[in-house]
Amino acid sequence: MKLLGRVLSEILEGLAPSVCAACDEPTRNAFCAACAETSLHRPPARSVAGAPLLVAGAYAPPLSTAIVRFKYGGRPELSRSLSQLLSASLGAQALPTDAVLVPVPLHPKRLAMRGYNQAALLAQELGRVCGLACRPRLLSRMRETQRQVGKARVERLTNAADAFEVRQRGVRRVVVVDDVVTTGATVRACAQALARGGVELCAVVALAEAFGD
Ligand SMILES: [Zn+2]
């Protein structure tokens, strides 16, 4: 698929980042020419918790490389080029204009360790690019879920249930934003909390969709 080329050409020169999100090579696009050689694979359309899941691509290089650097490599500024990439790849699937963007929250302990919530940075940047409001504190993470990697699917589902709560009122429709969606257990737990709070989930937006199990 030539999606990446189209996405790159859609990114305005003036808004473009100065280095490749995957390797730091100077470039005006999200990825340098060498990294962009690897096309983004579009996973088949899927819904999570009854809402469409919209992603920039499958969790594979160069996108996965950029996400690891963004999330674990102390590179919060990559939220800018990655949210531009995401916004461009959403294209015609415009987000509802009356919805607000809500990032999946980190537990305060993990937030303190990492120093930033990557989903919140993405939601803020995406909101700026798409002209939507962002409410990073609408959802609150009530307890720390254990790391999802390496756990059986059933274990993960139980692990994430009741982990979130709606903490702010006055919002009716939201788009949940996360960095990577794998089984969707975290998003489903958010959706349950939103439903309990009387909030409608319109869509789920993530940089990548991973198929880890
Ligand atoms: Zn590169």
PDB file of N, CA, C and O in Angstrom, residues 167-201:
ATOM      1  N   ARG A 167     -14.437  11.183  35.961  1.00  0.00           N
ATOM      2  CA  ARG A 167     -14.235  12.129  37.042  1.00  0.00           C
ATOM      3  C   ARG A 167     -14.794  13.526  36.756  1.00  0.00           C
ATOM      4  O   ARG A 167     -14.817  14.375  37.637  1.00  0.00           O
ATOM      5  N   GLN A 168     -15.188  13.779  35.494  1.00  0.00           N
ATOM      6  CA  GLN A 168     -15.698  15.107  35.152  1.00  0.00           C
ATOM      7  C   GLN A 168     -17.067  14.966  34.495  1.00  0.00           C
ATOM      8  O   GLN A 168     -17.315  13.999  33.789  1.00  0.00           O
ATOM      9  N   ARG A 169     -17.913  15.941  34.725  1.00  0.00           N
ATOM     10  CA  ARG A 169     -19.273  15.902  34.154  1.00  0.00           C
ATOM     11  C   ARG A 169     -19.371  16.880  32.987  1.00  0.00           C
ATOM     12  O   ARG A 169     -18.493  17.676  32.744  1.00  0.00           O
ATOM     13  N   GLY A 170     -20.511  16.800  32.290  1.00  0.00           N
ATOM     14  CA  GLY A 170     -20.787  17.791  31.239  1.00  0.00           C
ATOM     15  C   GLY A 170     -20.302  17.401  29.861  1.00  0.00           C
ATOM     16  O   GLY A 170     -20.421  18.159  28.919  1.00  0.00           O
ATOM     17  N   VAL A 171     -19.739  16.196  29.719  1.00  0.00           N
ATOM     18  CA  VAL A 171     -19.303  15.727  28.404  1.00  0.00           C
ATOM     19  C   VAL A 171     -20.209  14.580  27.986  1.00  0.00           C
ATOM     20  O   VAL A 171     -20.458  13.668  28.769  1.00  0.00           O
ATOM     21  N   ARG A 172     -20.716  14.631  26.746  1.00  0.00           N
ATOM     22  CA  ARG A 172     -21.662  13.599  26.306  1.00  0.00           C
ATOM     23  C   ARG A 172     -21.048  12.582  25.360  1.00  0.00           C
ATOM     24  O   ARG A 172     -21.408  11.419  25.371  1.00  0.00           O
ATOM     25  N   ARG A 173     -20.148  13.046  24.474  1.00  0.00           N
ATOM     26  CA  ARG A 173     -19.586  12.128  23.482  1.00  0.00           C
ATOM     27  C   ARG A 173     -18.061  12.250  23.473  1.00  0.00           C
ATOM     28  O   ARG A 173     -17.538  13.365  23.450  1.00  0.00           O
ATOM     29  N   VAL A 174     -17.387  11.121  23.460  1.00  0.00           N
ATOM     30  CA  VAL A 174     -15.925  11.173  23.463  1.00  0.00           C
ATOM     31  C   VAL A 174     -15.316  10.232  22.421  1.00  0.00           C
ATOM     32  O   VAL A 174     -15.922   9.256  21.984  1.00  0.00           O
ATOM     33  N   VAL A 175     -14.092  10.592  22.038  1.00  0.00           N
ATOM     34  CA  VAL A 175     -13.218   9.731  21.245  1.00  0.00           C
ATOM     35  C   VAL A 175     -12.052   9.379  22.164  1.00  0.00           C
ATOM     36  O   VAL A 175     -11.364  10.268  22.653  1.00  0.00           O
ATOM     37  N   VAL A 176     -11.869   8.095  22.433  1.00  0.00           N
ATOM     38  CA  VAL A 176     -10.767   7.672  23.306  1.00  0.00           C
ATOM     39  C   VAL A 176      -9.485   7.547  22.484  1.00  0.00           C
ATOM     40  O   VAL A 176      -9.496   7.021  21.371  1.00  0.00           O
ATOM     41  N   VAL A 177      -8.392   8.078  23.030  1.00  0.00           N
ATOM     42  CA  VAL A 177      -7.101   8.073  22.332  1.00  0.00           C
ATOM     43  C   VAL A 177      -6.085   7.247  23.122  1.00  0.00           C
ATOM     44  O   VAL A 177      -5.927   7.439  24.325  1.00  0.00           O
ATOM     45  N   ASP A 178      -5.403   6.325  22.430  1.00  0.00           N
ATOM     46  CA  ASP A 178      -4.323   5.567  23.057  1.00  0.00           C
ATOM     47  C   ASP A 178      -3.174   5.438  22.058  1.00  0.00           C
ATOM     48  O   ASP A 178      -3.339   5.751  20.885  1.00  0.00           O
ATOM     49  N   ASP A 179      -2.022   4.991  22.520  1.00  0.00           N
ATOM     50  CA  ASP A 179      -0.892   4.861  21.593  1.00  0.00           C
ATOM     51  C   ASP A 179      -1.004   3.573  20.760  1.00  0.00           C
ATOM     52  O   ASP A 179      -0.909   3.615  19.543  1.00  0.00           O
ATOM     53  N   VAL A 180      -1.218   2.438  21.443  1.00  0.00           N
ATOM     54  CA  VAL A 180      -1.332   1.159  20.741  1.00  0.00           C
ATOM     55  C   VAL A 180      -2.525   0.392  21.294  1.00  0.00           C
ATOM     56  O   VAL A 180      -2.725   0.359  22.507  1.00  0.00           O
ATOM     57  N   VAL A 181      -3.309  -0.197  20.415  1.00  0.00           N
ATOM     58  CA  VAL A 181      -4.407  -1.062  20.849  1.00  0.00           C
ATOM     59  C   VAL A 181      -4.050  -2.491  20.464  1.00  0.00           C
ATOM     60  O   VAL A 181      -3.720  -2.763  19.314  1.00  0.00           O
ATOM     61  N   THR A 182      -4.072  -3.395  21.446  1.00  0.00           N
ATOM     62  CA  THR A 182      -3.760  -4.802  21.163  1.00  0.00           C
ATOM     63  C   THR A 182      -5.043  -5.623  21.244  1.00  0.00           C
ATOM     64  O   THR A 182      -5.761  -5.735  20.264  1.00  0.00           O
ATOM     65  N   THR A 183      -5.399  -6.131  22.414  1.00  0.00           N
ATOM     66  CA  THR A 183      -6.642  -6.898  22.513  1.00  0.00           C
ATOM     67  C   THR A 183      -7.850  -5.970  22.641  1.00  0.00           C
ATOM     68  O   THR A 183      -8.976  -6.373  22.386  1.00  0.00           O
ATOM     69  N   GLY A 184      -7.611  -4.746  23.073  1.00  0.00           N
ATOM     70  CA  GLY A 184      -8.704  -3.806  23.291  1.00  0.00           C
ATOM     71  C   GLY A 184      -9.237  -3.850  24.715  1.00  0.00           C
ATOM     72  O   GLY A 184     -10.218  -3.184  25.032  1.00  0.00           O
ATOM     73  N   ALA A 185      -8.599  -4.636  25.588  1.00  0.00           N
ATOM     74  CA  ALA A 185      -9.086  -4.774  26.967  1.00  0.00           C
ATOM     75  C   ALA A 185      -9.083  -3.433  27.712  1.00  0.00           C
ATOM     76  O   ALA A 185     -10.034  -3.115  28.429  1.00  0.00           O
ATOM     77  N   THR A 186      -8.035  -2.662  27.524  1.00  0.00           N
ATOM     78  CA  THR A 186      -7.941  -1.364  28.199  1.00  0.00           C
ATOM     79  C   THR A 186      -9.040  -0.426  27.704  1.00  0.00           C
ATOM     80  O   THR A 186      -9.703   0.240  28.497  1.00  0.00           O
ATOM     81  N   VAL A 187      -9.231  -0.408  26.383  1.00  0.00           N
ATOM     82  CA  VAL A 187     -10.261   0.454  25.804  1.00  0.00           C
ATOM     83  C   VAL A 187     -11.650   0.020  26.270  1.00  0.00           C
ATOM     84  O   VAL A 187     -12.505   0.851  26.576  1.00  0.00           O
ATOM     85  N   ARG A 188     -11.854  -1.300  26.349  1.00  0.00           N
ATOM     86  CA  ARG A 188     -13.161  -1.785  26.821  1.00  0.00           C
ATOM     87  C   ARG A 188     -13.401  -1.374  28.275  1.00  0.00           C
ATOM     88  O   ARG A 188     -14.518  -1.019  28.647  1.00  0.00           O
ATOM     89  N   ALA A 189     -12.345  -1.397  29.077  1.00  0.00           N
ATOM     90  CA  ALA A 189     -12.482  -0.967  30.474  1.00  0.00           C
ATOM     91  C   ALA A 189     -12.820   0.527  30.534  1.00  0.00           C
ATOM     92  O   ALA A 189     -13.648   0.956  31.339  1.00  0.00           O
ATOM     93  N   CYS A 190     -12.221   1.321  29.661  1.00  0.00           N
ATOM     94  CA  CYS A 190     -12.555   2.751  29.571  1.00  0.00           C
ATOM     95  C   CYS A 190     -14.006   2.918  29.145  1.00  0.00           C
ATOM     96  O   CYS A 190     -14.733   3.754  29.695  1.00  0.00           O
ATOM     97  N   ALA A 191     -14.424   2.120  28.147  1.00  0.00           N
ATOM     98  CA  ALA A 191     -15.792   2.211  27.635  1.00  0.00           C
ATOM     99  C   ALA A 191     -16.810   1.879  28.718  1.00  0.00           C
ATOM    100  O   ALA A 191     -17.868   2.513  28.809  1.00  0.00           O
ATOM    101  N   GLN A 192     -16.476   0.894  29.557  1.00  0.00           N
ATOM    102  CA  GLN A 192     -17.378   0.535  30.664  1.00  0.00           C
ATOM    103  C   GLN A 192     -17.520   1.706  31.629  1.00  0.00           C
ATOM    104  O   GLN A 192     -18.621   2.023  32.082  1.00  0.00           O
ATOM    105  N   ALA A 193     -16.408   2.339  31.934  1.00  0.00           N
ATOM    106  CA  ALA A 193     -16.436   3.487  32.849  1.00  0.00           C
ATOM    107  C   ALA A 193     -17.235   4.635  32.234  1.00  0.00           C
ATOM    108  O   ALA A 193     -18.033   5.287  32.913  1.00  0.00           O
ATOM    109  N   LEU A 194     -17.043   4.858  30.936  1.00  0.00           N
ATOM    110  CA  LEU A 194     -17.777   5.931  30.248  1.00  0.00           C
ATOM    111  C   LEU A 194     -19.275   5.647  30.289  1.00  0.00           C
ATOM    112  O   LEU A 194     -20.082   6.534  30.571  1.00  0.00           O
ATOM    113  N   ALA A 195     -19.649   4.397  30.022  1.00  0.00           N
ATOM    114  CA  ALA A 195     -21.068   4.027  30.032  1.00  0.00           C
ATOM    115  C   ALA A 195     -21.669   4.246  31.422  1.00  0.00           C
ATOM    116  O   ALA A 195     -22.781   4.757  31.542  1.00  0.00           O
ATOM    117  N   ARG A 196     -20.919   3.870  32.445  1.00  0.00           N
ATOM    118  CA  ARG A 196     -21.402   4.093  33.817  1.00  0.00           C
ATOM    119  C   ARG A 196     -21.596   5.575  34.092  1.00  0.00           C
ATOM    120  O   ARG A 196     -22.462   5.975  34.850  1.00  0.00           O
ATOM    121  N   GLY A 197     -20.780   6.416  33.447  1.00  0.00           N
ATOM    122  CA  GLY A 197     -20.862   7.870  33.644  1.00  0.00           C
ATOM    123  C   GLY A 197     -21.814   8.542  32.665  1.00  0.00           C
ATOM    124  O   GLY A 197     -21.888   9.770  32.614  1.00  0.00           O
ATOM    125  N   GLY A 198     -22.515   7.738  31.837  1.00  0.00           N
ATOM    126  CA  GLY A 198     -23.475   8.303  30.895  1.00  0.00           C
ATOM    127  C   GLY A 198     -22.834   9.001  29.708  1.00  0.00           C
ATOM    128  O   GLY A 198     -23.420   9.892  29.107  1.00  0.00           O
ATOM    129  N   VAL A 199     -21.612   8.586  29.353  1.00  0.00           N
ATOM    130  CA  VAL A 199     -20.890   9.213  28.238  1.00  0.00           C
ATOM    131  C   VAL A 199     -20.826   8.231  27.072  1.00  0.00           C
ATOM    132  O   VAL A 199     -20.560   7.043  27.269  1.00  0.00           O
ATOM    133  N   GLU A 200     -21.079   8.745  25.860  1.00  0.00           N
ATOM    134  CA  GLU A 200     -21.062   7.890  24.674  1.00  0.00           C
ATOM    135  C   GLU A 200     -19.664   7.810  24.061  1.00  0.00           C
ATOM    136  O   GLU A 200     -19.010   8.832  23.875  1.00  0.00           O
ATOM    137  N   LEU A 201     -19.223   6.603  23.739  1.00  0.00           N
ATOM    138  CA  LEU A 201     -17.947   6.404  23.043  1.00  0.00           C
ATOM    139  C   LEU A 201     -18.210   6.374  21.538  1.00  0.00           C
ATOM    140  O   LEU A 201     -18.889   5.488  21.041  1.00  0.00           O
TER     141      LEU A 201
END
